[in-house]
Amino acid sequence: MEYLVGLSLAIGVSLAGTIAGLDRDRAFYPAMTLAIGSYYLLFAVMAGSAEALSLEMAAFVGFAAIAVIGFRKNLWLVVAALVGHGVFDLVHSHVVANDGVPAWWPMFCMSYDVTAGLYLAWLLRRSYLVTGKPGVGHPIRFYVQSELDSAAALEAQPAASFHKLERAHILSQASTLEHV
């Protein structure tokens, strides 16, 4: 049952993110990865174990670093972090003694993590097939850069250059990473 609930919830959250347009921003899945990684910290606090908390914190820092680097550089790293966390769920009890973890959690979390990671991989692959460029959502980098290049070329004409910079700013508002 834990596997089915994790799978269903991951599909539901991911589809809702797509339908609502939340996954057009590169931050959606990295933020999900950070939230997922934080649960073991909560369980360690619930168990009252400083040793478990320190080990869980070390694991969390690793997954958090991959999520942040993936956000900044390449969302395929976030896919790896999500699926990697699913693998971590399978071996967690052999690595960390954390009495706060519910017995059903590793199976639930593993199925959620892997499903969310595969959904993101599907989005990235689909985006690449449709646009010829990697990414999720609307690939605006080319258009923003075009406006910035035009502004630089028009440097001798401040009003025209400023107009191009305004356009780059407006175009980039849809993307956290591209926003100028």
XYZ file of N, CA and C in Angstrom:
540
model
N 0.815 -1.191 0.000
C 0.000 0.000 0.000
C 0.866 1.265 0.000
N 2.001 1.226 0.751
C 2.877 2.390 0.835
C 3.407 2.787 -0.540
N 3.746 1.770 -1.351
C 4.259 2.024 -2.687
C 3.202 2.713 -3.547
N 1.991 2.220 -3.474
C 0.898 2.767 -4.280
C 0.579 4.209 -3.880
N 0.568 4.478 -2.586
C 0.276 5.840 -2.114
C 1.394 6.792 -2.545
N 2.641 6.390 -2.391
C 3.766 7.235 -2.810
C 3.728 7.519 -4.296
N 3.496 6.483 -5.085
C 3.407 6.622 -6.539
C 2.264 7.552 -6.919
N 1.084 7.325 -6.354
C -0.101 8.131 -6.679
C 0.082 9.585 -6.263
N 0.635 9.793 -5.088
C 0.830 11.157 -4.606
C 1.849 11.901 -5.465
N 2.932 11.237 -5.844
C 3.941 11.881 -6.687
C 3.362 12.246 -8.051
N 2.589 11.348 -8.634
C 1.947 11.649 -9.919
C 0.968 12.812 -9.753
N 0.180 12.780 -8.678
C -0.786 13.850 -8.438
C -0.131 15.202 -8.243
N 0.902 15.262 -7.416
C 1.592 16.537 -7.159
C 2.287 17.029 -8.427
N 2.927 16.123 -9.150
C 3.631 16.513 -10.371
C 2.664 16.997 -11.446
N 1.569 16.274 -11.625
C 0.562 16.714 -12.602
C -0.053 18.047 -12.197
N -0.350 18.202 -10.919
C -0.893 19.474 -10.443
C 0.103 20.605 -10.688
N 1.377 20.336 -10.477
C 2.408 21.336 -10.752
C 2.450 21.714 -12.220
N 2.274 20.723 -13.093
C 2.262 20.994 -14.530
C 1.005 21.764 -14.925
N -0.143 21.321 -14.442
C -1.408 21.975 -14.793
C -1.437 23.419 -14.293
N -0.956 23.642 -13.081
C -0.940 24.994 -12.508
C 0.188 25.850 -13.084
N 1.127 25.230 -13.777
C 2.253 25.966 -14.343
C 3.401 26.180 -13.374
N 3.352 25.517 -12.216
C 4.427 25.687 -11.233
C 5.756 25.138 -11.732
N 5.716 24.106 -12.563
C 6.973 23.499 -13.015
C 7.590 24.240 -14.204
N 6.978 25.346 -14.636
C 7.630 26.173 -15.654
C 8.832 26.881 -15.060
N 8.811 27.041 -13.764
C 9.944 27.644 -13.070
C 10.899 26.530 -12.648
N 12.159 26.752 -12.812
C 13.159 25.735 -12.493
C 13.190 25.378 -11.017
N 12.581 26.181 -10.163
C 12.675 25.974 -8.715
C 11.736 24.896 -8.186
N 10.716 24.506 -8.939
C 9.693 23.594 -8.420
C 10.281 22.266 -7.936
N 11.005 21.562 -8.777
C 11.536 20.250 -8.392
C 12.735 20.337 -7.442
N 13.611 21.331 -7.576
C 14.633 21.470 -6.530
C 14.020 21.741 -5.154
N 12.975 22.573 -5.097
C 12.307 22.829 -3.809
C 11.668 21.552 -3.277
N 11.094 20.758 -4.173
C 10.514 19.479 -3.770
C 11.608 18.577 -3.181
N 12.767 18.576 -3.807
C 13.881 17.757 -3.330
C 14.317 18.197 -1.932
N 14.366 19.493 -1.701
C 14.726 20.001 -0.371
C 13.701 19.571 0.669
N 12.430 19.673 0.326
C 11.378 19.267 1.273
C 11.462 17.774 1.569
N 11.643 16.982 0.526
C 11.737 15.528 0.697
C 12.907 15.176 1.621
N 14.046 15.816 1.383
C 15.237 15.522 2.185
C 15.106 15.912 3.647
N 14.230 16.861 3.925
C 14.121 17.356 5.300
C 13.321 16.438 6.230
N 12.551 15.525 5.687
C 11.712 14.678 6.546
C 12.529 13.812 7.503
N 13.657 13.282 7.048
C 14.467 12.457 7.944
C 15.012 13.285 9.111
N 15.247 14.583 8.877
C 15.653 15.470 9.976
C 14.538 15.555 11.010
N 13.321 15.722 10.532
C 12.164 15.778 11.422
C 12.047 14.490 12.235
N 12.215 13.366 11.582
C 12.107 12.085 12.282
C 13.193 11.952 13.358
N 14.393 12.446 13.075
C 15.473 12.389 14.065
C 15.143 13.266 15.270
N 14.564 14.424 15.019
C 14.158 15.304 16.126
C 13.056 14.630 16.935
N 12.109 14.016 16.255
C 11.022 13.315 16.951
C 11.567 12.181 17.819
N 12.621 11.517 17.350
C 13.218 10.421 18.116
C 14.095 10.948 19.255
N 14.457 12.220 19.190
C 15.301 12.801 20.233
C 16.734 12.312 20.176
N 17.196 11.972 18.977
C 18.534 11.413 18.832
C 19.466 12.410 18.157
N 20.428 12.904 18.920
C 21.411 13.840 18.367
C 22.302 13.142 17.337
N 22.624 11.881 17.593
C 23.460 11.131 16.639
C 22.742 10.955 15.303
N 21.472 10.553 15.372
C 20.699 10.398 14.139
C 20.555 11.744 13.433
N 20.331 12.803 14.191
C 20.185 14.129 13.601
C 21.448 14.557 12.869
N 22.602 14.288 13.458
C 23.854 14.684 12.788
C 24.067 13.882 11.505
N 23.760 12.592 11.517
C 23.895 11.778 10.306
C 22.874 12.183 9.245
N 21.655 12.449 9.682
C 20.609 12.884 8.744
C 20.962 14.244 8.149
N 21.555 15.117 8.956
C 21.951 16.440 8.466
C 23.015 16.308 7.391
N 23.957 15.405 7.585
C 25.001 15.190 6.577
C 24.386 14.724 5.256
N 23.449 13.788 5.332
C 22.781 13.315 4.120
C 21.967 14.441 3.480
N 21.264 15.198 4.311
C 20.452 16.304 3.801
C 21.314 17.343 3.079
N 22.448 17.675 3.661
C 23.334 18.671 3.037
C 23.761 18.190 1.651
N 24.043 16.903 1.515
C 24.416 16.358 0.210
C 23.298 16.491 -0.810
N 22.089 16.070 -0.432
C 20.956 16.178 -1.361
C 20.609 17.638 -1.638
N 20.707 18.493 -0.620
C 20.417 19.919 -0.800
C 21.417 20.554 -1.766
N 22.681 20.196 -1.631
C 23.701 20.744 -2.527
C 23.424 20.348 -3.970
N 23.076 19.088 -4.187
C 22.773 18.636 -5.547
C 21.542 19.364 -6.078
N 20.525 19.554 -5.238
C 19.310 20.256 -5.669
C 19.618 21.701 -6.055
N 20.422 22.382 -5.270
C 20.747 23.787 -5.559
C 21.618 23.889 -6.808
N 22.618 23.029 -6.916
C 23.459 23.043 -8.123
C 22.615 22.685 -9.344
N 21.721 21.717 -9.200
C 20.828 21.357 -10.298
C 19.929 22.511 -10.704
N 19.442 23.255 -9.735
C 18.622 24.436 -10.018
C 19.413 25.456 -10.825
N 20.648 25.675 -10.431
C 21.469 26.700 -11.078
C 22.043 26.250 -12.419
N 22.357 24.952 -12.549
C 23.112 24.497 -13.717
C 22.341 23.568 -14.656
N 21.758 22.505 -14.091
C 21.180 21.480 -14.958
C 20.167 20.661 -14.167
N 18.921 20.687 -14.590
C 17.866 19.984 -13.856
C 18.021 18.462 -13.882
N 18.880 17.940 -14.737
C 19.131 16.498 -14.702
C 19.791 16.099 -13.381
N 20.499 17.017 -12.765
C 21.062 16.746 -11.433
C 19.951 16.582 -10.406
N 18.871 17.312 -10.567
C 17.726 17.184 -9.662
C 17.059 15.829 -9.870
N 16.978 15.372 -11.118
C 16.470 14.018 -11.391
C 17.327 13.012 -10.621
N 18.639 13.171 -10.718
C 19.554 12.258 -10.016
C 19.359 12.337 -8.506
N 19.138 13.547 -7.982
C 18.931 13.700 -6.531
C 17.643 13.017 -6.096
N 16.569 13.186 -6.856
C 15.293 12.555 -6.489
C 15.394 11.033 -6.538
N 15.895 10.512 -7.641
C 16.026 9.053 -7.760
C 17.053 8.541 -6.746
N 18.131 9.297 -6.556
C 19.140 8.915 -5.563
C 18.567 8.876 -4.153
N 17.674 9.801 -3.854
C 17.038 9.778 -2.536
C 16.150 8.540 -2.403
N 15.531 8.132 -3.502
C 14.749 6.895 -3.481
C 15.617 5.691 -3.146
N 16.809 5.648 -3.707
C 17.756 4.565 -3.391
C 18.195 4.687 -1.928
N 18.437 5.912 -1.481
C 18.804 6.155 -0.086
C 17.720 5.619 0.850
N 16.458 5.793 0.467
C 15.356 5.284 1.286
C 15.459 3.774 1.489
N 15.910 3.071 0.452
C 16.017 1.610 0.535
C 17.089 1.158 1.517
N 18.170 1.931 1.624
C 19.289 1.522 2.476
C 19.368 2.331 3.767
N 18.466 3.265 3.949
C 18.533 4.197 5.070
C 18.683 3.498 6.414
N 17.877 2.505 6.684
C 17.899 1.860 7.998
C 19.213 1.116 8.258
N 19.953 0.800 7.203
C 21.253 0.137 7.360
C 22.377 1.148 7.587
N 22.094 2.431 7.298
C 23.109 3.478 7.396
C 22.912 4.339 8.641
N 21.644 4.640 8.956
C 21.331 5.534 10.068
C 20.319 4.858 10.987
N 20.609 4.802 12.261
C 19.659 4.295 13.251
C 18.803 5.478 13.708
N 17.600 5.574 13.133
C 16.706 6.700 13.426
C 15.350 6.122 13.824
N 15.106 6.038 15.129
C 13.873 5.428 15.633
C 12.630 6.251 15.335
N 12.788 7.471 14.871
C 11.642 8.306 14.555
C 11.020 8.010 13.206
N 11.709 7.240 12.363
C 11.197 6.938 11.024
C 10.086 5.895 11.128
N 8.872 6.232 10.650
C 7.794 5.233 10.669
C 8.170 4.023 9.817
N 7.665 2.859 10.172
C 8.014 1.623 9.471
C 7.649 1.677 7.993
N 6.582 2.364 7.650
C 6.103 2.428 6.261
C 6.802 3.510 5.430
N 7.534 4.415 6.081
C 8.094 5.575 5.396
C 9.060 5.234 4.258
N 10.041 4.364 4.445
C 10.996 4.127 3.358
C 10.332 3.671 2.051
N 9.340 2.816 2.129
C 8.671 2.346 0.915
C 7.868 3.467 0.267
N 7.159 4.242 1.096
C 6.382 5.376 0.593
C 7.300 6.404 -0.066
N 8.341 6.797 0.663
C 9.237 7.849 0.189
C 9.996 7.409 -1.058
N 10.434 6.156 -1.086
C 11.145 5.649 -2.249
C 10.262 5.716 -3.492
N 9.022 5.285 -3.382
C 8.151 5.304 -4.558
C 7.819 6.740 -4.966
N 7.651 7.633 -3.981
C 7.390 9.046 -4.308
C 8.602 9.651 -5.023
N 9.782 9.470 -4.428
C 11.006 10.078 -4.967
C 11.290 9.624 -6.393
N 11.258 8.323 -6.609
C 11.578 7.785 -7.930
C 10.534 8.241 -8.951
N 9.269 8.229 -8.571
C 8.216 8.663 -9.493
C 8.373 10.138 -9.842
N 8.608 10.982 -8.854
C 8.805 12.416 -9.115
C 10.041 12.637 -9.984
N 11.112 11.895 -9.717
C 12.322 12.010 -10.525
C 12.089 11.591 -11.970
N 11.357 10.498 -12.154
C 11.061 10.039 -13.517
C 10.127 11.005 -14.241
N 9.192 11.610 -13.514
C 8.302 12.598 -14.120
C 9.112 13.808 -14.586
N 10.037 14.280 -13.748
C 10.887 15.393 -14.149
C 11.740 14.997 -15.353
N 12.277 13.798 -15.360
C 13.068 13.332 -16.507
C 12.213 13.338 -17.769
N 10.972 12.902 -17.650
C 10.056 12.921 -18.790
C 9.826 14.353 -19.277
N 9.618 15.288 -18.336
C 9.426 16.693 -18.716
C 10.659 17.236 -19.438
N 11.824 16.944 -18.894
C 13.059 17.436 -19.511
C 13.248 16.840 -20.898
N 13.015 15.572 -21.027
C 13.171 14.896 -22.321
C 12.147 15.410 -23.321
N 10.899 15.570 -22.869
C 9.832 16.074 -23.740
C 10.153 17.493 -24.198
N 10.613 18.327 -23.289
C 10.971 19.699 -23.623
C 12.087 19.714 -24.661
N 13.062 18.839 -24.495
C 14.166 18.773 -25.446
C 13.671 18.317 -26.817
N 12.792 17.336 -26.848
C 12.273 16.838 -28.118
C 11.444 17.898 -28.838
N 10.685 18.699 -28.083
C 9.812 19.704 -28.684
C 10.604 20.936 -29.124
N 11.535 21.405 -28.289
C 12.220 22.676 -28.555
C 13.626 22.505 -29.114
N 14.209 21.314 -28.952
C 15.595 21.126 -29.348
C 16.566 21.681 -28.326
N 16.035 22.175 -27.211
C 16.866 22.741 -26.143
C 16.476 22.092 -24.830
N 17.442 21.842 -23.951
C 17.096 21.254 -22.660
C 16.360 22.263 -21.784
N 15.507 21.767 -20.901
C 14.825 22.643 -19.965
C 13.395 22.220 -19.736
N 12.734 22.930 -18.858
C 11.340 22.691 -18.555
C 10.601 23.971 -18.872
N 9.419 23.856 -19.427
C 8.605 25.038 -19.666
C 9.029 25.778 -20.913
N 8.978 27.095 -20.855
C 9.243 27.942 -21.998
C 10.712 28.337 -22.070
N 11.400 27.916 -23.131
C 12.816 28.265 -23.239
C 12.966 29.730 -23.666
N 13.285 30.615 -22.729
C 13.341 32.040 -23.041
C 14.756 32.589 -23.101
N 15.721 31.773 -22.715
C 17.099 32.272 -22.659
C 17.531 32.930 -23.970
N 17.203 32.318 -25.100
C 17.599 32.848 -26.408
C 17.033 34.249 -26.606
N 15.762 34.439 -26.258
C 15.099 35.721 -26.487
C 15.619 36.800 -25.526
N 15.849 36.428 -24.285
C 16.406 37.375 -23.317
C 17.801 37.804 -23.769
N 18.621 36.835 -24.149
C 19.981 37.153 -24.593
C 19.960 38.013 -25.841
N 19.033 37.771 -26.731
C 18.902 38.577 -27.948
C 18.632 40.041 -27.607
N 17.730 40.270 -26.650
C 17.427 41.643 -26.220
C 18.629 42.277 -25.534
N 19.345 41.518 -24.718
C 20.536 42.049 -24.058
C 21.625 42.405 -25.074
N 21.791 41.554 -26.079
C 22.773 41.838 -27.131
C 22.391 43.088 -27.908
N 21.100 43.232 -28.198
C 20.623 44.426 -28.901
C 20.865 45.677 -28.071
N 20.637 45.585 -26.768
C 20.868 46.733 -25.884
C 22.339 47.125 -25.900
N 23.222 46.146 -25.887
C 24.658 46.440 -25.926
C 25.047 47.098 -27.244
N 24.448 46.647 -28.346
C 24.750 47.217 -29.653
C 24.244 48.653 -29.771
N 23.205 48.977 -29.017
C 22.608 50.308 -29.069
C 23.113 51.217 -27.941
N 24.239 50.893 -27.366
C 24.767 51.630 -26.220
C 24.898 53.135 -26.489
N 25.183 53.494 -27.726
C 25.327 54.912 -28.077
C 23.975 55.636 -28.102
N 22.889 54.872 -28.106
C 21.533 55.438 -28.124
C 20.839 55.014 -26.827
N 21.002 55.771 -25.771
C 20.509 55.349 -24.451
C 19.022 54.978 -24.406
N 18.161 55.728 -25.059
C 16.726 55.440 -25.008
C 16.421 54.092 -25.674
N 17.005 53.864 -26.832
C 16.775 52.604 -27.542
C 17.379 51.430 -26.769
N 18.568 51.635 -26.205
C 19.222 50.592 -25.421
C 18.395 50.248 -24.182
N 17.893 51.275 -23.502
C 17.071 51.058 -22.318
C 15.804 50.283 -22.669
N 15.205 50.581 -23.811
C 13.997 49.861 -24.256
C 14.298 48.355 -24.396
N 15.436 48.024 -24.959
C 15.819 46.610 -25.112
C 16.048 45.961 -23.739
N 16.663 46.711 -22.810
C 16.865 46.172 -21.464
C 15.524 45.938 -20.757
N 14.572 46.848 -20.966
C 13.232 46.654 -20.394
C 12.595 45.383 -20.939
N 12.717 45.171 -22.247
C 12.143 43.966 -22.862
C 12.797 42.700 -22.295
N 14.113 42.729 -22.121
C 14.809 41.573 -21.545
C 14.304 41.306 -20.132
N 14.104 42.357 -19.368
C 13.603 42.217 -18.005
C 12.203 41.614 -17.999
N 11.335 42.111 -18.837
C 9.959 41.607 -18.889
C 9.927 40.153 -19.356
N 10.687 39.829 -20.387
C 10.729 38.453 -20.889
C 11.238 37.487 -19.825
N 12.214 37.927 -19.052
C 12.849 37.023 -18.095
C 12.054 36.831 -16.817
N 10.993 37.570 -16.604
C 10.238 37.453 -15.363
C 9.581 36.088 -15.193
N 9.357 35.374 -16.277
C 8.739 34.051 -16.188
C 9.688 32.995 -15.634
N 10.969 33.312 -15.539
C 11.965 32.338 -15.125
C 12.850 32.899 -14.025
N 12.938 32.189 -12.921
C 13.811 32.608 -11.833
C 15.254 32.666 -12.284
N 15.678 31.686 -13.047
C 17.080 31.604 -13.456
C 17.437 32.694 -14.457
N 16.546 32.998 -15.379
C 16.838 33.958 -16.439
C 16.555 35.395 -16.055
N 15.875 35.613 -14.926
C 15.425 36.962 -14.584
C 16.592 37.925 -14.434
N 16.530 39.040 -15.184
C 17.588 40.059 -15.145
C 17.104 41.280 -14.394
